[in-house]
Short mmCIF file of C-alpha atoms and ligand atoms in Angstrom, two decimals:
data_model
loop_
_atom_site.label_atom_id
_atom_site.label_comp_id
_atom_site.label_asym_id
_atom_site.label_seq_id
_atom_site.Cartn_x
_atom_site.Cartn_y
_atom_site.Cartn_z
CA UNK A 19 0.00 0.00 0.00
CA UNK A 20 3.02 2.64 1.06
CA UNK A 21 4.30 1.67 -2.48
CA UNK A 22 0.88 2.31 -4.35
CA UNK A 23 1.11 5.44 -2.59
CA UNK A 24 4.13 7.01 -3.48
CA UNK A 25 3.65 6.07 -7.31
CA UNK A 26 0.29 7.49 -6.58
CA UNK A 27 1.93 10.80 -5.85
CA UNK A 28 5.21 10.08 -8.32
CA UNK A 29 2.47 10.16 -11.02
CA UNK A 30 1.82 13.93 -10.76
CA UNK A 31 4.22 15.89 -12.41
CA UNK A 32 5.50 19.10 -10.53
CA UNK A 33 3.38 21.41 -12.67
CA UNK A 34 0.02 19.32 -11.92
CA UNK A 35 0.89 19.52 -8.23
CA UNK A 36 0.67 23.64 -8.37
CA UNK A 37 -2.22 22.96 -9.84
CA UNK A 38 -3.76 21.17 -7.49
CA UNK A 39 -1.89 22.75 -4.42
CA UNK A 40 -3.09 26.31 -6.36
CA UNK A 41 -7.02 25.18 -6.65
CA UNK A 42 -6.87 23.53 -3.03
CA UNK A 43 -5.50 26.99 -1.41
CA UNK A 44 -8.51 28.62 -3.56
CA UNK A 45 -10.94 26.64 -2.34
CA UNK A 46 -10.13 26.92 1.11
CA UNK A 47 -9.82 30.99 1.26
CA UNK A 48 -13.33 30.73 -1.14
CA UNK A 49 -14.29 28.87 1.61
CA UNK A 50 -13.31 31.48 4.45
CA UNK A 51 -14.34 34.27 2.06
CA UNK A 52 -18.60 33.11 2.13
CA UNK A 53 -18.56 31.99 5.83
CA UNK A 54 -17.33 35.79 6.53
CA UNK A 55 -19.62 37.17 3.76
CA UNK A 56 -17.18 38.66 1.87
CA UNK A 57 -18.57 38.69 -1.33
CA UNK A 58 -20.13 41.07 -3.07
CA UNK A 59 -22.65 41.67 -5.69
CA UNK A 60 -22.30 44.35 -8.34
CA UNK A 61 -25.07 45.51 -10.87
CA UNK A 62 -24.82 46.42 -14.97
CA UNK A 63 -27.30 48.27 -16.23
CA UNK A 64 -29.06 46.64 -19.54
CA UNK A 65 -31.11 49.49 -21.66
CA UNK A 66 -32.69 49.31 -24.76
CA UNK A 67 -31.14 49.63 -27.66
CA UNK A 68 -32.76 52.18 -29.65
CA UNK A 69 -34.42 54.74 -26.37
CA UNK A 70 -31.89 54.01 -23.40
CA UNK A 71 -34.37 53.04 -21.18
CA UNK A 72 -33.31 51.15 -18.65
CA UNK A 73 -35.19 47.39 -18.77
CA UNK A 74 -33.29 45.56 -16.33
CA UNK A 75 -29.72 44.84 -14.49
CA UNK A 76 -27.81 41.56 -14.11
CA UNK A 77 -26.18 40.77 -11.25
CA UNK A 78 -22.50 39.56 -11.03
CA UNK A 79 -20.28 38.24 -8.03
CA UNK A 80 -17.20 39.88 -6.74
CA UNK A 81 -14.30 38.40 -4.45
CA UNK A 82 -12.06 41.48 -2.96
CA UNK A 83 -9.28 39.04 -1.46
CA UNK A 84 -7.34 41.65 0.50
CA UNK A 85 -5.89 43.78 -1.94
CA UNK A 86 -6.85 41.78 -5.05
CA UNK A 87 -9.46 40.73 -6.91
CA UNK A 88 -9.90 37.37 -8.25
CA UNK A 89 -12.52 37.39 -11.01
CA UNK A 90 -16.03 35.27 -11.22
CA UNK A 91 -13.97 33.66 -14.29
CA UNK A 92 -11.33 31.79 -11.84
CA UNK A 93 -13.75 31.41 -8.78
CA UNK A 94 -16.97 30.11 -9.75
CA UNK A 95 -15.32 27.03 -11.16
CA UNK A 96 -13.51 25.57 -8.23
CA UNK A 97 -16.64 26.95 -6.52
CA UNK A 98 -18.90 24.38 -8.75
CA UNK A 99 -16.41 21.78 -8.22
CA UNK A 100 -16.40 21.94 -4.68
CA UNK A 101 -19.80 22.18 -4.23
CA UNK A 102 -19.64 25.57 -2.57
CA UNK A 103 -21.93 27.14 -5.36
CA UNK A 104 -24.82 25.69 -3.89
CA UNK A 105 -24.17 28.09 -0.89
CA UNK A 106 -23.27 30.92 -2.54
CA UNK A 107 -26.06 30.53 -5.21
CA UNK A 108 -28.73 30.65 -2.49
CA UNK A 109 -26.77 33.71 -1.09
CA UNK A 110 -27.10 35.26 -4.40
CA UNK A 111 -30.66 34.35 -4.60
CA UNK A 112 -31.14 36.10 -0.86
CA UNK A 113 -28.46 39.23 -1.31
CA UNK A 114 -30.38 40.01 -4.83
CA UNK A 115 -33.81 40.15 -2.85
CA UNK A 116 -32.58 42.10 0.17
CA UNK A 117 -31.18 44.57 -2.31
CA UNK A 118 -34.69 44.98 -4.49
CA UNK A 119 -36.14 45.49 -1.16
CA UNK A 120 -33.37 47.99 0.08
CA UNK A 121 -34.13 50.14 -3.24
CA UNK A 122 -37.90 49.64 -3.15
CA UNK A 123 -38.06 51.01 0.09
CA UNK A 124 -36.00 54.10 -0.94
CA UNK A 125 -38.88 54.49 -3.31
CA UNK A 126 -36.92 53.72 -6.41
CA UNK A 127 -38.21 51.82 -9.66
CA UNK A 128 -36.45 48.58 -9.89
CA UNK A 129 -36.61 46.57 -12.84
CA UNK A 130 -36.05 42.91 -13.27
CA UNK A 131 -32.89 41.86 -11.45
CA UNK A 132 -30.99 38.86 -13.35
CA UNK A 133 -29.13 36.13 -12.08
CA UNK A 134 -26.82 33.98 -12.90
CA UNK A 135 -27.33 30.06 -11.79
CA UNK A 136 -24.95 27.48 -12.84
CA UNK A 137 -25.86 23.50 -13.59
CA UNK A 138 -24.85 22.20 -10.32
CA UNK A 139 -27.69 23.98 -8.84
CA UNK A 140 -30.04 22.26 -10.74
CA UNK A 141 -28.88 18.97 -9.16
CA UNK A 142 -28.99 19.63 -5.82
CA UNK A 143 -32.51 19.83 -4.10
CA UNK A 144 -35.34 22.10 -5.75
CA UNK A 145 -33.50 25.73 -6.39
CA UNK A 146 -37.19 26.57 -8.37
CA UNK A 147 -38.22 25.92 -4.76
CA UNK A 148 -36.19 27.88 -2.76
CA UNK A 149 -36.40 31.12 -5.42
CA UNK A 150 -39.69 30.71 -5.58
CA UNK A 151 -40.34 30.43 -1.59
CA UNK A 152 -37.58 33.73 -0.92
CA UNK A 153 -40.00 35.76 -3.44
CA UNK A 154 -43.36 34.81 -1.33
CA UNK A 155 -41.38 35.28 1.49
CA UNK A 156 -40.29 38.88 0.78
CA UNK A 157 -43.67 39.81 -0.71
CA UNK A 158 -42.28 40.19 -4.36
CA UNK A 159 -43.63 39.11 -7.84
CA UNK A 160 -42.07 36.38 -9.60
CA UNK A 161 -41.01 39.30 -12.37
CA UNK A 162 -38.79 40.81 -9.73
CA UNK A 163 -36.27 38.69 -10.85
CA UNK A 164 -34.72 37.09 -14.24
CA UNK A 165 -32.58 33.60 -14.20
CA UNK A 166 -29.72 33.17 -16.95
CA UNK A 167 -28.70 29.75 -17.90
CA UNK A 168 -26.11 28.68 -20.42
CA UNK A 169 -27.03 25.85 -22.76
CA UNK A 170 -24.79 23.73 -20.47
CA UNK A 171 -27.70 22.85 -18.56
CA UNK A 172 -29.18 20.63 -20.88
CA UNK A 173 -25.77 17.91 -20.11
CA UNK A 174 -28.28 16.46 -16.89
CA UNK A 175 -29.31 13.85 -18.85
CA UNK A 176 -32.84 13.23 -16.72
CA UNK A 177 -33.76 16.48 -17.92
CA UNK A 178 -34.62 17.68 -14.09
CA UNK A 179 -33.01 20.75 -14.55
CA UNK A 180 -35.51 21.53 -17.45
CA UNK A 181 -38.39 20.72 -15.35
CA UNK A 182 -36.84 23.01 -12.65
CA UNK A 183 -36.71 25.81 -15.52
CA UNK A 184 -40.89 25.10 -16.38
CA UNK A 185 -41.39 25.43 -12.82
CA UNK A 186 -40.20 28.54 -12.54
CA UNK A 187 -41.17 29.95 -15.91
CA UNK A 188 -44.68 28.77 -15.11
CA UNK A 189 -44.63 30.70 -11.65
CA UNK A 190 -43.91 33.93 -14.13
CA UNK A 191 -39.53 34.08 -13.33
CA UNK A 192 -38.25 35.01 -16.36
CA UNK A 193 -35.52 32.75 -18.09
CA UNK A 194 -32.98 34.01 -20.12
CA UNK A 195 -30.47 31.42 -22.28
CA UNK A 196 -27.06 33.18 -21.89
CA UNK A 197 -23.56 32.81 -23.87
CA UNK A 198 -25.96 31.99 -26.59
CA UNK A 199 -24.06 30.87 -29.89
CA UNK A 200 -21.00 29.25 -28.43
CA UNK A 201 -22.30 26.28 -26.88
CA UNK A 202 -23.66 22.71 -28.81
CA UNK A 203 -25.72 24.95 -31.29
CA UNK A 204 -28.56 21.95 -31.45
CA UNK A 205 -31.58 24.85 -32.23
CA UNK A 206 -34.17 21.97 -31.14
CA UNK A 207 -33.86 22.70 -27.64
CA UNK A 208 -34.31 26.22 -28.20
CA UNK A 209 -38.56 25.03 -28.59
CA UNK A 210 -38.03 23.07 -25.78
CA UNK A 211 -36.85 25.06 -23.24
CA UNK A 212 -39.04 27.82 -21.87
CA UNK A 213 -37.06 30.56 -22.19
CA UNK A 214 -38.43 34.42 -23.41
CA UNK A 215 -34.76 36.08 -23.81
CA UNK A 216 -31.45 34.81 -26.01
CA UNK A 217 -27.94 36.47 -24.91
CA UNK A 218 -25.79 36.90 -27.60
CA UNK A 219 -22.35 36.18 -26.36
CA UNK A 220 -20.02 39.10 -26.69
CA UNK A 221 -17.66 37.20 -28.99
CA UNK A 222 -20.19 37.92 -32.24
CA UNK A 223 -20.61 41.88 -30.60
CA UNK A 224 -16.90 42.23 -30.64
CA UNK A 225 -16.86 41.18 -33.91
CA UNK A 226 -19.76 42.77 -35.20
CA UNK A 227 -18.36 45.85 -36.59
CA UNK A 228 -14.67 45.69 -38.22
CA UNK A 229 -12.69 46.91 -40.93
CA UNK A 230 -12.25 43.96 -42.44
CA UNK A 231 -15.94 42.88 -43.41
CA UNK A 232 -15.31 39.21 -44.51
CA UNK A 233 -14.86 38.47 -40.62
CA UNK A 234 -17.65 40.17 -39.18
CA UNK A 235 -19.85 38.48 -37.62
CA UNK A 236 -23.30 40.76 -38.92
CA UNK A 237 -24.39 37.54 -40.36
CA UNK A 238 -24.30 35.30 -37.43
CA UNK A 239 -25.66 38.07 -35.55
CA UNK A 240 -28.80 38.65 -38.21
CA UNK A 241 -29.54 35.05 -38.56
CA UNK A 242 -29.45 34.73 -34.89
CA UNK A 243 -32.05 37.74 -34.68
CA UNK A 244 -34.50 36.15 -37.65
CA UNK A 245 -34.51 33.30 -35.74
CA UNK A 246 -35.53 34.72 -32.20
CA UNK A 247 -37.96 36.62 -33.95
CA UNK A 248 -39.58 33.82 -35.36
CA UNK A 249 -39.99 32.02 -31.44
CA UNK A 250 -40.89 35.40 -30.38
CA UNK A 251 -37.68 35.57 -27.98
CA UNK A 252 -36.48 38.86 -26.94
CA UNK A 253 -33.03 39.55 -27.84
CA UNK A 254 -30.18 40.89 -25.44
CA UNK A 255 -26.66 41.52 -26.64
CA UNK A 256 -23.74 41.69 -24.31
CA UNK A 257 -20.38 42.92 -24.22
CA UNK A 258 -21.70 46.23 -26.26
CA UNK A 259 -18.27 48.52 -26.12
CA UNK A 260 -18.79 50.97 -28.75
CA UNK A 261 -21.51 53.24 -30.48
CA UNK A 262 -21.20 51.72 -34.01
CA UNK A 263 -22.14 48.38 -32.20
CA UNK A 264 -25.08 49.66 -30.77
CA UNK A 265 -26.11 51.74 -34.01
CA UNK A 266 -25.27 47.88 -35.88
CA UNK A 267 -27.21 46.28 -33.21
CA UNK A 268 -30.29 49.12 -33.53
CA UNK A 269 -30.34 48.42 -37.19
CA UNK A 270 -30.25 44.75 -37.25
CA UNK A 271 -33.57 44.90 -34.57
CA UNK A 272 -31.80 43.87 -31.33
CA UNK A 273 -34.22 44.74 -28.52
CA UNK A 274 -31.63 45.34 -25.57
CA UNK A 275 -27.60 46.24 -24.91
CA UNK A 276 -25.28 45.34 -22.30
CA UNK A 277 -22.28 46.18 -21.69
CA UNK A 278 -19.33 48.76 -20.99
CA UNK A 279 -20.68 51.66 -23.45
CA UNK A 280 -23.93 52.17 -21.16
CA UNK A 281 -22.31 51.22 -17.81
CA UNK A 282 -19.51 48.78 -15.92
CA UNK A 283 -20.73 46.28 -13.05
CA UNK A 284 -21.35 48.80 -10.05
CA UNK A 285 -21.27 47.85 -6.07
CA UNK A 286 -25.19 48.50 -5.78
CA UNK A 287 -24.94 52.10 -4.37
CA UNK A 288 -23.39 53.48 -7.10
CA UNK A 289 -25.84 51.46 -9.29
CA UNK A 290 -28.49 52.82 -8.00
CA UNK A 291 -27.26 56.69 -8.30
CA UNK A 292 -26.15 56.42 -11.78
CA UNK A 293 -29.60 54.42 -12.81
CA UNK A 294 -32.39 54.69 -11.24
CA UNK A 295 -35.07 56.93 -10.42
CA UNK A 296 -37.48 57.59 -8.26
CA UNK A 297 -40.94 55.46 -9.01
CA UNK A 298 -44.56 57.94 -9.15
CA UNK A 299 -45.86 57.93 -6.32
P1 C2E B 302 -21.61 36.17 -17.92
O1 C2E B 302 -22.83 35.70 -17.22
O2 C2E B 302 -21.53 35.95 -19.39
O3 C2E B 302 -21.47 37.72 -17.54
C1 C2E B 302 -21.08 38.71 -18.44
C2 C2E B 302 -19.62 39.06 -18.24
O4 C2E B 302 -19.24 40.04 -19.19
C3 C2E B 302 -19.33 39.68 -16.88
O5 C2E B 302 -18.04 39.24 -16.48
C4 C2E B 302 -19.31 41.18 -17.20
O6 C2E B 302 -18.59 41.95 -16.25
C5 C2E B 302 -18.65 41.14 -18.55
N1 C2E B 302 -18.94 42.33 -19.35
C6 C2E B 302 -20.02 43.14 -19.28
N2 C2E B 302 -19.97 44.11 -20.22
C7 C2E B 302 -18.82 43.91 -20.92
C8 C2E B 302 -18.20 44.59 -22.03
O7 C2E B 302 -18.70 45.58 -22.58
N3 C2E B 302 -17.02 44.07 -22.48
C9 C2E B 302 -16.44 42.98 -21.92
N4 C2E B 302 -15.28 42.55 -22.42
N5 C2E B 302 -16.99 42.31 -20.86
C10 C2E B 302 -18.18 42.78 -20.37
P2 C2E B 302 -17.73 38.84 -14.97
O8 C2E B 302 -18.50 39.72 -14.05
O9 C2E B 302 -16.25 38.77 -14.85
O10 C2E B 302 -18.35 37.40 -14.85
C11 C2E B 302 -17.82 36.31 -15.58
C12 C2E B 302 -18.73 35.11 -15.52
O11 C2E B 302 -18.78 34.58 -14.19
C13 C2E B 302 -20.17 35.41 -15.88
O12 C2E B 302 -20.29 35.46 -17.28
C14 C2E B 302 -20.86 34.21 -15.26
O13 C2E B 302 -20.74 33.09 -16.09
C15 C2E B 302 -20.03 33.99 -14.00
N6 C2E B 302 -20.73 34.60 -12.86
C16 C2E B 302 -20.70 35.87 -12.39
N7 C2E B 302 -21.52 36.01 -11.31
C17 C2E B 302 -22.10 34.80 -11.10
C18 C2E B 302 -23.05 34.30 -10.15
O14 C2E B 302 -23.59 35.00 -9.27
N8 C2E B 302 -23.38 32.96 -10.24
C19 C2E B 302 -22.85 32.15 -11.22
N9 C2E B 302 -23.22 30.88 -11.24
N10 C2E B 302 -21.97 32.61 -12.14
C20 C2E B 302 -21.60 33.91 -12.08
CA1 CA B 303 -24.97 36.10 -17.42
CA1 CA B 304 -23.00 35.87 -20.94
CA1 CA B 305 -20.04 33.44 -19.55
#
């Protein structure tokens, strides 16, 4: 057994042990980092395309680890691995609602809040459930808040994360399919899943307008809008940068924009200063 052992450990090169040495020390401060609650949400405003009126805000997860920041990118990974998303995605879930409350309460309109939930919690117990249950529980309508979902989460082969998706779709939480054009790109499940908004992953926006036409990608981006047209799906693009996007974007009918030309991620107060106003009394 000692023997099996050592070969066990012989058989990681020194570059896979950083790794894993790298990924455990991660984990561990992720760890410390929720039980202190010391992450943070920020907001981006999404307006639409052609007024600027603002029609909703997603909201994104921050890490401040001392001095630096380790982005959602790096974190939410070895968070899914380790299981630690199912925490943190109910604290989303919970931070998101205190924070429509806090800005209801100063009177200000709030429009649909969207979060992000990853596959894993879609395996673990009912997360339609517990969304569901925080909205009752806070006395807030099921529009309050928007989920986004990558295509990924179509992989759980019994399909229970779909079901979990009608559920809440059928209570009236909006479901938005994000990253949209770089996943398996089977359009059958688009009928199949109940979803009322398409992302279009910044990759195409970046592309969208450039010098050199014959690698643009308008034509992804038109076909992409025909098609949500024809299932009556609203269309979002992300990652909008510059104003010849959005004027590209305008003209080829895309409903809503995204990204750093209308406003960065904001820590909620300054969200809330820079967009939005006061509701009528
Ligand atoms: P995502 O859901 O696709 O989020 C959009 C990302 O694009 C965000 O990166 C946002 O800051 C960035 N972005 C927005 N506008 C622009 C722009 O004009 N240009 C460019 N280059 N980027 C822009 P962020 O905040 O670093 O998040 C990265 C990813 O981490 C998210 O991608 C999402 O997959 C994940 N994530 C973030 N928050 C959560 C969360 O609460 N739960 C889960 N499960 N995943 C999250
Ligand atoms: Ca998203
Ligand atoms: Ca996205
Ligand atoms: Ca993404």
């Amino acid at each position: 057994a000692k023997a099996a052992g050592g070969n066990a450990i012989r058989s990681h090169t020194p570059v896979m042990n950083e790794r894993i040495t790298f990924r455990m020390s991660l984990e561990t401060k992720l760890r410390r980092a929720v039980a202190k609650n010391q992450l943070q949400l920020y907001f981006q405003p999404q307006v639409a395309t052609a007024s600027g009126r603002l029609t909703g805000a997603e909201a994104l997860l921050r890490w401040h680890d001392g001095e630096k920041f380790i982005p959602p990118d790096h974190f939410i990974p070895v968070a899914e691995d380790s299981g630690l998303i199912i925490q943190i995605g109910e604290w989303v879930v919970e931070r998101t609602i205190a924070q429509i409350l806090e800005w209801r309460a100063l009177n200000l309109a709030v429009p649909p809040i969207a979060i992000n939930l990853s596959p894993r919690q879609f395996w673990h117990s009912s997360i339609s459930t517990f969304i569901l249950e925080r909205l009752r529980q806070a006395g807030l309508p099921t529009s309050a808040i928007k989920a986004e979902v990558t295509e990924s989460v179509l992989l759980d082969a019994e399909n229970a994360s779909i079901e979990e998706l009608r559920r809440l779709h059928a209570a009236g939480v909006m479901i938005a399919l994000d990253d949209f054009g770089t996943g398996y790109s089977s359009l059958s499940y688009l009928q199949r899943l109940p979803i009322g908004t398409l992302k279009i992953d910044k990759s195409f926006i970046k592309d969208l307008v450039l010098d050199e036409p014959t690698s643009s990608s308008e034509p992804m981006v038109r076909a992409i809008m025909a098609m949500a047209k024809s299932l009556s799906l609203e269309v979002v693009a992300e990652g909008v940068e510059t104003q010849p996007q959005r004027r590209e974007l305008e003209a080829l009918g895309c409903d809503v924009i995204q990204g750093y030309l209308i406003g960065r991620p904001l820590p909620a107060g300054e969200f809330a200063e820079k967009f939005l106003s006061r509701s009528r009394p």
